[in-house]
mmCIF file of C-alpha atoms in Angstrom:
data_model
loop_
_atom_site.group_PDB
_atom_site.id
_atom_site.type_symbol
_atom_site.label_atom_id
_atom_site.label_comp_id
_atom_site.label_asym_id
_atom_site.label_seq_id
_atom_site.Cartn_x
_atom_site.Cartn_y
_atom_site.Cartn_z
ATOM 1 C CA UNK A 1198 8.182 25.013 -1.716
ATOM 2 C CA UNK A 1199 9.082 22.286 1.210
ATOM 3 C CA UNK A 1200 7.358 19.792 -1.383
ATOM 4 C CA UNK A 1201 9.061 20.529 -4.268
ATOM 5 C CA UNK A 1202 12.243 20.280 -2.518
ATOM 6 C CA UNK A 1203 11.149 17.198 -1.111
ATOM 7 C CA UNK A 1204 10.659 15.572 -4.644
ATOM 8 C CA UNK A 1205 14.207 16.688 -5.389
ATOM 9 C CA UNK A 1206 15.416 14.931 -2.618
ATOM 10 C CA UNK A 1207 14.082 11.544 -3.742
ATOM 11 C CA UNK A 1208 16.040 12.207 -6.884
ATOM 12 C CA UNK A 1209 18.083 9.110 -7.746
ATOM 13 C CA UNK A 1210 20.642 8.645 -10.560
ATOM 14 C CA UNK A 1211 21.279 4.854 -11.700
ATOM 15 C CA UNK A 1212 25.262 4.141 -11.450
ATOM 16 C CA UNK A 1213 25.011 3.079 -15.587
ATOM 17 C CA UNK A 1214 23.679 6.497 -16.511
ATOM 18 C CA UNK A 1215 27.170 7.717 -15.250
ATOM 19 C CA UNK A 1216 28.581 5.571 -17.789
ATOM 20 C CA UNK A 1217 26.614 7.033 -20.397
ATOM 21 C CA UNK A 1218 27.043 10.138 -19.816
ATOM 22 C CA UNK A 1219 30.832 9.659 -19.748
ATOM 23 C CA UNK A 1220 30.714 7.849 -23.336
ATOM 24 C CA UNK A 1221 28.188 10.809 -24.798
ATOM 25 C CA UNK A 1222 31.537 13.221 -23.844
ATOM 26 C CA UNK A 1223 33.897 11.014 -25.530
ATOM 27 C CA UNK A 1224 31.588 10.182 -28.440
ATOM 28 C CA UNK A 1225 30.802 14.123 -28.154
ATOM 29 C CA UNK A 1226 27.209 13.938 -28.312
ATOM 30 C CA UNK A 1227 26.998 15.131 -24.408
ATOM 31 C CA UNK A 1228 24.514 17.856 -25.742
ATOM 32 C CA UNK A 1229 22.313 15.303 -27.138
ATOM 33 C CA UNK A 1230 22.050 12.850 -24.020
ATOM 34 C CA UNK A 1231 21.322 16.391 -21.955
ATOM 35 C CA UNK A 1232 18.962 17.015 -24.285
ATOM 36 C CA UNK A 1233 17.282 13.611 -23.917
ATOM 37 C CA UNK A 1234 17.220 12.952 -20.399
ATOM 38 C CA UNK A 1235 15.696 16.619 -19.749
ATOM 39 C CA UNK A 1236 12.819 15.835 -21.568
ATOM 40 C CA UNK A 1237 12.853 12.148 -19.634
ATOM 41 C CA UNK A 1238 13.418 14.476 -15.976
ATOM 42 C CA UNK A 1239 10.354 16.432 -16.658
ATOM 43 C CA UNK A 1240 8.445 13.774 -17.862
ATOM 44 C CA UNK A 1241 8.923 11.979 -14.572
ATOM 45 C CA UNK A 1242 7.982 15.214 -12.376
ATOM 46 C CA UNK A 1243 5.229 15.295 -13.973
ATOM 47 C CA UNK A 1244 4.044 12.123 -12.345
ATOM 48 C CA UNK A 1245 5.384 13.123 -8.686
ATOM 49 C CA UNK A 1246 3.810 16.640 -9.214
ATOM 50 C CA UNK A 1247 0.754 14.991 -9.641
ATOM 51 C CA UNK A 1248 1.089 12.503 -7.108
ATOM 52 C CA UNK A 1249 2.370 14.712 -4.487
ATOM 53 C CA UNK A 1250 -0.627 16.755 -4.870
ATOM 54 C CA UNK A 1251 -2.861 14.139 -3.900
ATOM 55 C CA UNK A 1252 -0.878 13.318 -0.698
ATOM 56 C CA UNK A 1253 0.713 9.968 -2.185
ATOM 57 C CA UNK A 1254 3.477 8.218 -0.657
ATOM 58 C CA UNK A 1255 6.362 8.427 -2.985
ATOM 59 C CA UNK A 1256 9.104 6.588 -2.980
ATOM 60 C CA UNK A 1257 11.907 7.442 -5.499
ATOM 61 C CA UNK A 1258 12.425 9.168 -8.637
ATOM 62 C CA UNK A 1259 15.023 6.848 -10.827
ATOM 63 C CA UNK A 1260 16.488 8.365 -13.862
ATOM 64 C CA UNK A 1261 17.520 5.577 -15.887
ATOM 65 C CA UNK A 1262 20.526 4.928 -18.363
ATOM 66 C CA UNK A 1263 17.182 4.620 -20.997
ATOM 67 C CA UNK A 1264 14.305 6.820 -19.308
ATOM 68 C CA UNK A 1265 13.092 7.306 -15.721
ATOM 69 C CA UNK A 1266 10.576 6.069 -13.405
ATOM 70 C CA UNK A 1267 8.929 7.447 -10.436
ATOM 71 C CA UNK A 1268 8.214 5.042 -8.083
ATOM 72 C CA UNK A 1269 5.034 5.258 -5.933
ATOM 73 C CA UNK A 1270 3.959 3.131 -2.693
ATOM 74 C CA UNK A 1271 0.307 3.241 -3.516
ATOM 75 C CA UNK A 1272 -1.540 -0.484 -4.093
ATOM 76 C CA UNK A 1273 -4.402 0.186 -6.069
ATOM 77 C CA UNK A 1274 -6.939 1.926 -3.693
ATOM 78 C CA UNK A 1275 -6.826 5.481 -4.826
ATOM 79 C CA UNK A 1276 -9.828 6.855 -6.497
ATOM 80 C CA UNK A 1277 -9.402 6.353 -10.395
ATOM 81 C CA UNK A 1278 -9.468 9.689 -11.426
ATOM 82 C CA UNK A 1279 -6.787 10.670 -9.000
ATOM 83 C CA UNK A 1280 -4.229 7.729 -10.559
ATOM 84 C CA UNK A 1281 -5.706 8.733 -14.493
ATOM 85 C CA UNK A 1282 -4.509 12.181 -13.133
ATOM 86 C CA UNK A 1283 -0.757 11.334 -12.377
ATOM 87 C CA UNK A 1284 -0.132 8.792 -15.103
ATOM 88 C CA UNK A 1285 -1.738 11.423 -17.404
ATOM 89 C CA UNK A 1286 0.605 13.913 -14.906
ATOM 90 C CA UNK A 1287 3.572 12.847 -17.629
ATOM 91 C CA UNK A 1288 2.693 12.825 -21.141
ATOM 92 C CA UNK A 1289 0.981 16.416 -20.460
ATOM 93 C CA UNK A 1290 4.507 17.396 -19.958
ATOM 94 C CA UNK A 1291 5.426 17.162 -23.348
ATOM 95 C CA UNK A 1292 2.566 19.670 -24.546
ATOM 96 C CA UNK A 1293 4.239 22.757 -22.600
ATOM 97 C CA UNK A 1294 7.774 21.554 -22.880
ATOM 98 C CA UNK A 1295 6.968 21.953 -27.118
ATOM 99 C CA UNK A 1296 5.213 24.911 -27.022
ATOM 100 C CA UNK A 1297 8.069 26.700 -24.956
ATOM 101 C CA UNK A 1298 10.258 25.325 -27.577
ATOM 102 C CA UNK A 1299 8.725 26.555 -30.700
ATOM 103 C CA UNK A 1300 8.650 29.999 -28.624
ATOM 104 C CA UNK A 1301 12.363 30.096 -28.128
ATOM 105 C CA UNK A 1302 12.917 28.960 -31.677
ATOM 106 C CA UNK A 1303 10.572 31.730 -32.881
ATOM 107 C CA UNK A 1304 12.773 34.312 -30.886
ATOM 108 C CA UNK A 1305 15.863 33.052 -32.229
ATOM 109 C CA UNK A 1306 17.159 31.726 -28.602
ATOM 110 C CA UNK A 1307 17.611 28.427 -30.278
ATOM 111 C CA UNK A 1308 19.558 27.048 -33.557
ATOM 112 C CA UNK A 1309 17.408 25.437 -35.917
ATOM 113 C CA UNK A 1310 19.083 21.804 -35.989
ATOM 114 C CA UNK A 1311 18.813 21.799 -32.095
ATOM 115 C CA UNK A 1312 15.249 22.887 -32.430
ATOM 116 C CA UNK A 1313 14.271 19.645 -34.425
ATOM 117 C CA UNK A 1314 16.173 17.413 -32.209
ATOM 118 C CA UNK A 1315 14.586 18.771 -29.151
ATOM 119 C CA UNK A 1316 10.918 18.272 -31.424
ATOM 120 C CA UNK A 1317 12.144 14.086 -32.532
ATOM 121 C CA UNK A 1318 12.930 13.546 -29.062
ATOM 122 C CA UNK A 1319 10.023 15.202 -27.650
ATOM 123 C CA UNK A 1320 7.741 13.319 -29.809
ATOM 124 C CA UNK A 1321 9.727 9.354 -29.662
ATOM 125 C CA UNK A 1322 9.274 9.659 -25.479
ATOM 126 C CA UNK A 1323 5.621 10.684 -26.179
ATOM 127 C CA UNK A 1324 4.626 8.103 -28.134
ATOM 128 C CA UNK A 1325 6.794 5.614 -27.219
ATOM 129 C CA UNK A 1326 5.405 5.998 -23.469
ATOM 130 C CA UNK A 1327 2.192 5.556 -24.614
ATOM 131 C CA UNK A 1328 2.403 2.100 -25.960
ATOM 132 C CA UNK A 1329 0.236 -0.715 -24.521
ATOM 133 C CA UNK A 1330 3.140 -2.139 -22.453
ATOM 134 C CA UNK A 1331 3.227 -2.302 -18.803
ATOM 135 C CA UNK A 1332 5.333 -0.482 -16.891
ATOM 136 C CA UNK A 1333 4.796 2.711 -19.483
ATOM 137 C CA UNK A 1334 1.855 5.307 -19.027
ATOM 138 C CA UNK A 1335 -0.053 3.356 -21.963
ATOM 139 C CA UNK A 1336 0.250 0.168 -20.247
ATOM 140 C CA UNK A 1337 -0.805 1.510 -16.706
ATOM 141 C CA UNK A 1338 -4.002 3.545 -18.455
ATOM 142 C CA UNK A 1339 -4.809 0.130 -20.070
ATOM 143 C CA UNK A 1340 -4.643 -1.432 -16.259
ATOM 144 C CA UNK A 1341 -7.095 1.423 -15.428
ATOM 145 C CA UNK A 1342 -9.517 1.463 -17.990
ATOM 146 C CA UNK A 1343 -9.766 -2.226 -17.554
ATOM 147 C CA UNK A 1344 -10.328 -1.798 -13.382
ATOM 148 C CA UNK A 1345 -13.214 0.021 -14.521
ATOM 149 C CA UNK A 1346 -15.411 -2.753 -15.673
ATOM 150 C CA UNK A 1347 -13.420 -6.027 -13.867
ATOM 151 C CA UNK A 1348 -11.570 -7.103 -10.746
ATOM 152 C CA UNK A 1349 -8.667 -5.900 -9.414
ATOM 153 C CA UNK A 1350 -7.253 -8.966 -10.102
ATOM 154 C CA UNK A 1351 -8.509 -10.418 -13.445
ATOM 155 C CA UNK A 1352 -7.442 -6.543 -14.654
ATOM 156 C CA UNK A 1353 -3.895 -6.902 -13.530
ATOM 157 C CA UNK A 1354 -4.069 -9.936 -15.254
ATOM 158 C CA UNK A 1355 -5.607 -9.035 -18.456
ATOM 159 C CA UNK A 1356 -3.203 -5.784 -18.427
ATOM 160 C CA UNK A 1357 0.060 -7.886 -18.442
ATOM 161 C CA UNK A 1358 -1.113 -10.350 -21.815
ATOM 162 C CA UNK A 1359 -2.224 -7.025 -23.730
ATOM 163 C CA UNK A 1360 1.572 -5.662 -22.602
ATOM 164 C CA UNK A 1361 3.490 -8.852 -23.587
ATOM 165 C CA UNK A 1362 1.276 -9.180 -26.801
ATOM 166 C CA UNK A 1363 2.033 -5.511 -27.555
ATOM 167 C CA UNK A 1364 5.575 -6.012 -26.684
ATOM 168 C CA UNK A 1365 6.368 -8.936 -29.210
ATOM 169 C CA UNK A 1366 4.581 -6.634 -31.620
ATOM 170 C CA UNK A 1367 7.124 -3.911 -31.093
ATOM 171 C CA UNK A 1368 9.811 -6.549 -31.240
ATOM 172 C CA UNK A 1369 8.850 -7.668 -34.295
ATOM 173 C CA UNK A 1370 8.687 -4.227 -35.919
ATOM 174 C CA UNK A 1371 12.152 -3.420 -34.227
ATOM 175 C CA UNK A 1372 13.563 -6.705 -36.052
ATOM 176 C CA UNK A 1373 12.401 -6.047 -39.984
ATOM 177 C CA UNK A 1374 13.159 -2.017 -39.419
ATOM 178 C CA UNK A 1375 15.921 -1.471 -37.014
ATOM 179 C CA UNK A 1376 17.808 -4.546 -36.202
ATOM 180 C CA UNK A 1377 21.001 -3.259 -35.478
ATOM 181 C CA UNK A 1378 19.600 -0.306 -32.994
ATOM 182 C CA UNK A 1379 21.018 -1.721 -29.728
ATOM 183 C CA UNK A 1380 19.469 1.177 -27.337
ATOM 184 C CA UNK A 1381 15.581 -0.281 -28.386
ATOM 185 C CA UNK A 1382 16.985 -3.719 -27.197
ATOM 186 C CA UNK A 1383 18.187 -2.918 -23.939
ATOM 187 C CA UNK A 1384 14.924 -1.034 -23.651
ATOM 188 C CA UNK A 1385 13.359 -4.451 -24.765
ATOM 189 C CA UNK A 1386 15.257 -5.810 -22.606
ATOM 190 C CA UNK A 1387 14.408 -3.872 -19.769
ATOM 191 C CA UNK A 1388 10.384 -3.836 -20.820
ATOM 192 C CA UNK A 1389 10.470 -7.729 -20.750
ATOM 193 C CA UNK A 1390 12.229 -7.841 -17.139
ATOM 194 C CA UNK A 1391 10.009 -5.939 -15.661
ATOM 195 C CA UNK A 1392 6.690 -7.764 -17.328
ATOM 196 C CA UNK A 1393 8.335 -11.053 -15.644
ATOM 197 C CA UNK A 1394 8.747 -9.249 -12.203
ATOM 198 C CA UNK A 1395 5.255 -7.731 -12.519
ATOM 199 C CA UNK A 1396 3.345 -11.443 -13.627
ATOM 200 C CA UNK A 1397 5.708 -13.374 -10.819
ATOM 201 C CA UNK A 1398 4.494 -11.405 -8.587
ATOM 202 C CA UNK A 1399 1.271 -10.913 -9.097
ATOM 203 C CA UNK A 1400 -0.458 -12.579 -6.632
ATOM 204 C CA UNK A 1401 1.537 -10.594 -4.267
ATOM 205 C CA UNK A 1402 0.192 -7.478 -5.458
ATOM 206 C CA UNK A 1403 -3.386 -8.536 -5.155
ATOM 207 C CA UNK A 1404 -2.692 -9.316 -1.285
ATOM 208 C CA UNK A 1405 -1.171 -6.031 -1.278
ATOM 209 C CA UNK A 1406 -4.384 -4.279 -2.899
ATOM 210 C CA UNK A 1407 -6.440 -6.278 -0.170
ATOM 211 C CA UNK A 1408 -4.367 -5.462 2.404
ATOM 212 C CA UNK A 1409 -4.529 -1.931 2.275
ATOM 213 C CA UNK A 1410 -7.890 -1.809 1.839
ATOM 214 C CA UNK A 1411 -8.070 -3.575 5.210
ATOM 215 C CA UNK A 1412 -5.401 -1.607 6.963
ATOM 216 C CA UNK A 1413 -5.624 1.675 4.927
ATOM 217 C CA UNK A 1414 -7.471 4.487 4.602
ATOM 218 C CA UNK A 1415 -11.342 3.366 3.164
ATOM 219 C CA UNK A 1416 -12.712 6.834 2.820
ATOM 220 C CA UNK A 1417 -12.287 6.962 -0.954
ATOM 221 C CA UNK A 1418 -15.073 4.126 -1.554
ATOM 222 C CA UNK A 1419 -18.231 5.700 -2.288
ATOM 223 C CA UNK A 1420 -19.133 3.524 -4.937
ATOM 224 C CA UNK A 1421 -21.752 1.081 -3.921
ATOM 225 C CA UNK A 1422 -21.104 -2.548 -6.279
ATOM 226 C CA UNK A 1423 -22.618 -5.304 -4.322
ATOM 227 C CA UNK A 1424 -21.218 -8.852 -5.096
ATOM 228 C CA UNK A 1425 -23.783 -11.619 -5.439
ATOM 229 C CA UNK A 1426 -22.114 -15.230 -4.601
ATOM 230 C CA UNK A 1427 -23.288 -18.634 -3.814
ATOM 231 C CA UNK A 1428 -22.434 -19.580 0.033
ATOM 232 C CA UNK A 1429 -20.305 -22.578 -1.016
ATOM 233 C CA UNK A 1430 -17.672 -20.281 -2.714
ATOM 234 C CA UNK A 1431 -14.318 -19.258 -0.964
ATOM 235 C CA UNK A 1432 -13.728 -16.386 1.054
ATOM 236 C CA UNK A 1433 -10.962 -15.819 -1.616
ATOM 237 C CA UNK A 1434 -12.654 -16.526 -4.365
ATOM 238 C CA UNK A 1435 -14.817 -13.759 -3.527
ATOM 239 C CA UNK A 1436 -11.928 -11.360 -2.605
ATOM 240 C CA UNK A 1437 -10.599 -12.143 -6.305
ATOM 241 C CA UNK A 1438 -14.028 -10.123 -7.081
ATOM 242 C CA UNK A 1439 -12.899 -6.960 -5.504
ATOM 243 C CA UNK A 1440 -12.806 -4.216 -8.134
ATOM 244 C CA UNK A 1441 -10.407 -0.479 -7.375
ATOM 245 C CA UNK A 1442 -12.854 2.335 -6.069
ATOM 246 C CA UNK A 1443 -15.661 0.143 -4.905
ATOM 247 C CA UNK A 1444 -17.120 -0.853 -2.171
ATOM 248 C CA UNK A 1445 -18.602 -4.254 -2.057
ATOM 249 C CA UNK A 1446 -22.023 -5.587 0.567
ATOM 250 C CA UNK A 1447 -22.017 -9.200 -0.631
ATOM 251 C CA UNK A 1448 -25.052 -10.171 -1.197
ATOM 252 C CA UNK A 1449 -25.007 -14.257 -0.327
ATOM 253 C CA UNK A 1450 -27.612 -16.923 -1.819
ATOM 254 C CA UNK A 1451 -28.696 -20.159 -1.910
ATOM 255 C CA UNK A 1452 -30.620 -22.071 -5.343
ATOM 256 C CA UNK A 1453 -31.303 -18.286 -6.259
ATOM 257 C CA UNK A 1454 -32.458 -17.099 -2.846
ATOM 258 C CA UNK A 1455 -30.661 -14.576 -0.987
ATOM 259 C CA UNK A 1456 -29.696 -15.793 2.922
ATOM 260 C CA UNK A 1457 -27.843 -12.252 4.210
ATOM 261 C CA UNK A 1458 -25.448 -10.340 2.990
ATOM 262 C CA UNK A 1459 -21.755 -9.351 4.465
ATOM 263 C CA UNK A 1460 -19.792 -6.227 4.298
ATOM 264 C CA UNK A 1461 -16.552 -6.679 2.539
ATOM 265 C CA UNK A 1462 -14.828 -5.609 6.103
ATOM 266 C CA UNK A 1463 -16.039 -9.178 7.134
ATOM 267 C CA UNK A 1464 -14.237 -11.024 4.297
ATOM 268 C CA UNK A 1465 -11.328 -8.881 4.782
ATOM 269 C CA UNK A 1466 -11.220 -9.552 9.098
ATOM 270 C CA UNK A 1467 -11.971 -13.598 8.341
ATOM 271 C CA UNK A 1468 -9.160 -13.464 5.828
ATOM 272 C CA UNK A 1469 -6.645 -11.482 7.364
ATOM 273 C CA UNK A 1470 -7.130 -11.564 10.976
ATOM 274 C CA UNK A 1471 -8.882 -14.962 11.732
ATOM 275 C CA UNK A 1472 -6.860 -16.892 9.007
ATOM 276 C CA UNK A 1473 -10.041 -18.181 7.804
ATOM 277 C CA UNK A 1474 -8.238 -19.322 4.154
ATOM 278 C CA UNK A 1475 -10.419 -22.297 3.420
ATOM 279 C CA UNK A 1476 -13.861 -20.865 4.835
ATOM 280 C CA UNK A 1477 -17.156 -20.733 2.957
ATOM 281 C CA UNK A 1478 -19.265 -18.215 2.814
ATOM 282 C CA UNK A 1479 -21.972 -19.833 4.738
ATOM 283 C CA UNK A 1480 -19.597 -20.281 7.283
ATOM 284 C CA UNK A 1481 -19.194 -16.281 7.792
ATOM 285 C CA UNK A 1482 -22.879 -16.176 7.817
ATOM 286 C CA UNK A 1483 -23.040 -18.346 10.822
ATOM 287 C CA UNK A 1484 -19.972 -16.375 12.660
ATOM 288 C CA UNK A 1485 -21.273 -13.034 12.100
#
């Protein structure tokens, strides 16, 4: 109970949803926008349900003018299943909130016509929060799938071109179908602001993702990946290696022979700690 109250608490309500909730009275469709942004409310507990669970360190739950966003402070170093888990956490939502539906509808606790809006609205979050674009679930399952096989860094990477490439897709569709719908720009709008934040950033986050896996909590890693690289590379150039939920002994060489290997801690401690930025490899081997 002292959890679920907590995730109420870091309830927050953006100072433009007032607005629109004062123009849905005017315009009387208040029922409507209630309708909507319980389905968007839901959505978003889902994901700090889920998150919660698994001890994460949440940070706010926004409820937009145009959806909602649960905001975690977690940098890329939980296991993979447990982040599949909570971005899943939200579109699983939609499954119960749809079959309680159809169960009031089929004992007559709801009007038809409300019925069907609750089932078009249900459905356009849904999909609509599946879509390849980063920051939606589709986007961030994309960034996971892709952490899989790559680097942490060459994912995040490859994650933001599929979401702007799948974004101008959507824009185009929006232009020859519904150019006039003003509510799919501002969420355009909104999408392509936070893509911008997201690739400006970027190599912030990556020092954030290496960072905590320096400072943090390690105990996840059980996945042995070793990293072969030559000794004249770059301590960061072999940090830019670093995949999510692996642990990496790099395994150094020279010409095709191997001349020690390195625990990942090392890289980390040189990097961080020592402000080795420029070091080679062969010049850990010596140190350690």
């Amino acid at each position: 109970m002292s959890k679920v109250i907590q995730l109420f608490r870091l309830i927050r309500i953006h100072p433009l949803l007032w607005i629109v909730i004062a123009l849905s009275i005017v315009t009387a469709h208040f029922q409507e926008i209630c309708l909507l942004f319980a389905i968007i409310f839901i959505h978003e507990m889902g994901h700090a349900a889920a998150a919660s669970f698994f001890s994460w360190r949440i940070q706010k739950i926004t409820l937009l003018p145009f959806g909602g966003v649960a905001e975690m402070d977690e940098h890329g170093n939980r296991p993979l299943i447990e982040e599949a888990i909570v971005v899943l956490a939200g579109p699983l939502q939609h499954v119960w909130m749809l079959a309680a539906a159809y169960g009031c509808f089929i004992l007559h606790l709801v009007p038809e016509d409300l019925f069907q809006l609750f089932i078009d609205y249900n459905f356009m979050i849904l999909l609509f929060n599946l879509f390849p674009i980063w920051p939606l679930d589709g986007g961030k399952l994309i960034f996971l799938l892709l952490s899989l096989r790559i680097s942490f860094s060459e994912a995040h990477r490859l994650t933001l071109t599929i979401s702007g490439i799948s974004l101008c897709l959507f824009a185009f569709v929006i232009i020859i179908f519904a150019p006039t719908h003003i509510n799919v720009w501002i969420i355009i709008a909104f999408l392509i602001f936070s893509l911008y934040h997201e690739w400006k950033h970027r190599r912030f986050i990556f020092m954030r993702f290496l960072m905590e896996r320096y400072y943090g909590n390690k105990s996840s890693l059980r996945l042995l990946r070793p990293i072969q690289a030559n000794e004249q590379e770059l301590v960061i150039d072999v940090l830019e290696k670093f995949q999510r939920g692996c642990k990496h002994p790099i395994i150094v060489k020279d010409g095709g022979r191997e001349k020690g290997t390195l625990d990942e801690n090392e890289l980390l401690h040189a990097y961080f700690k020592e402000n080795r930025l420029n070091d080679k490899l062969s010049d850990l081997l010596f140190s350690y």
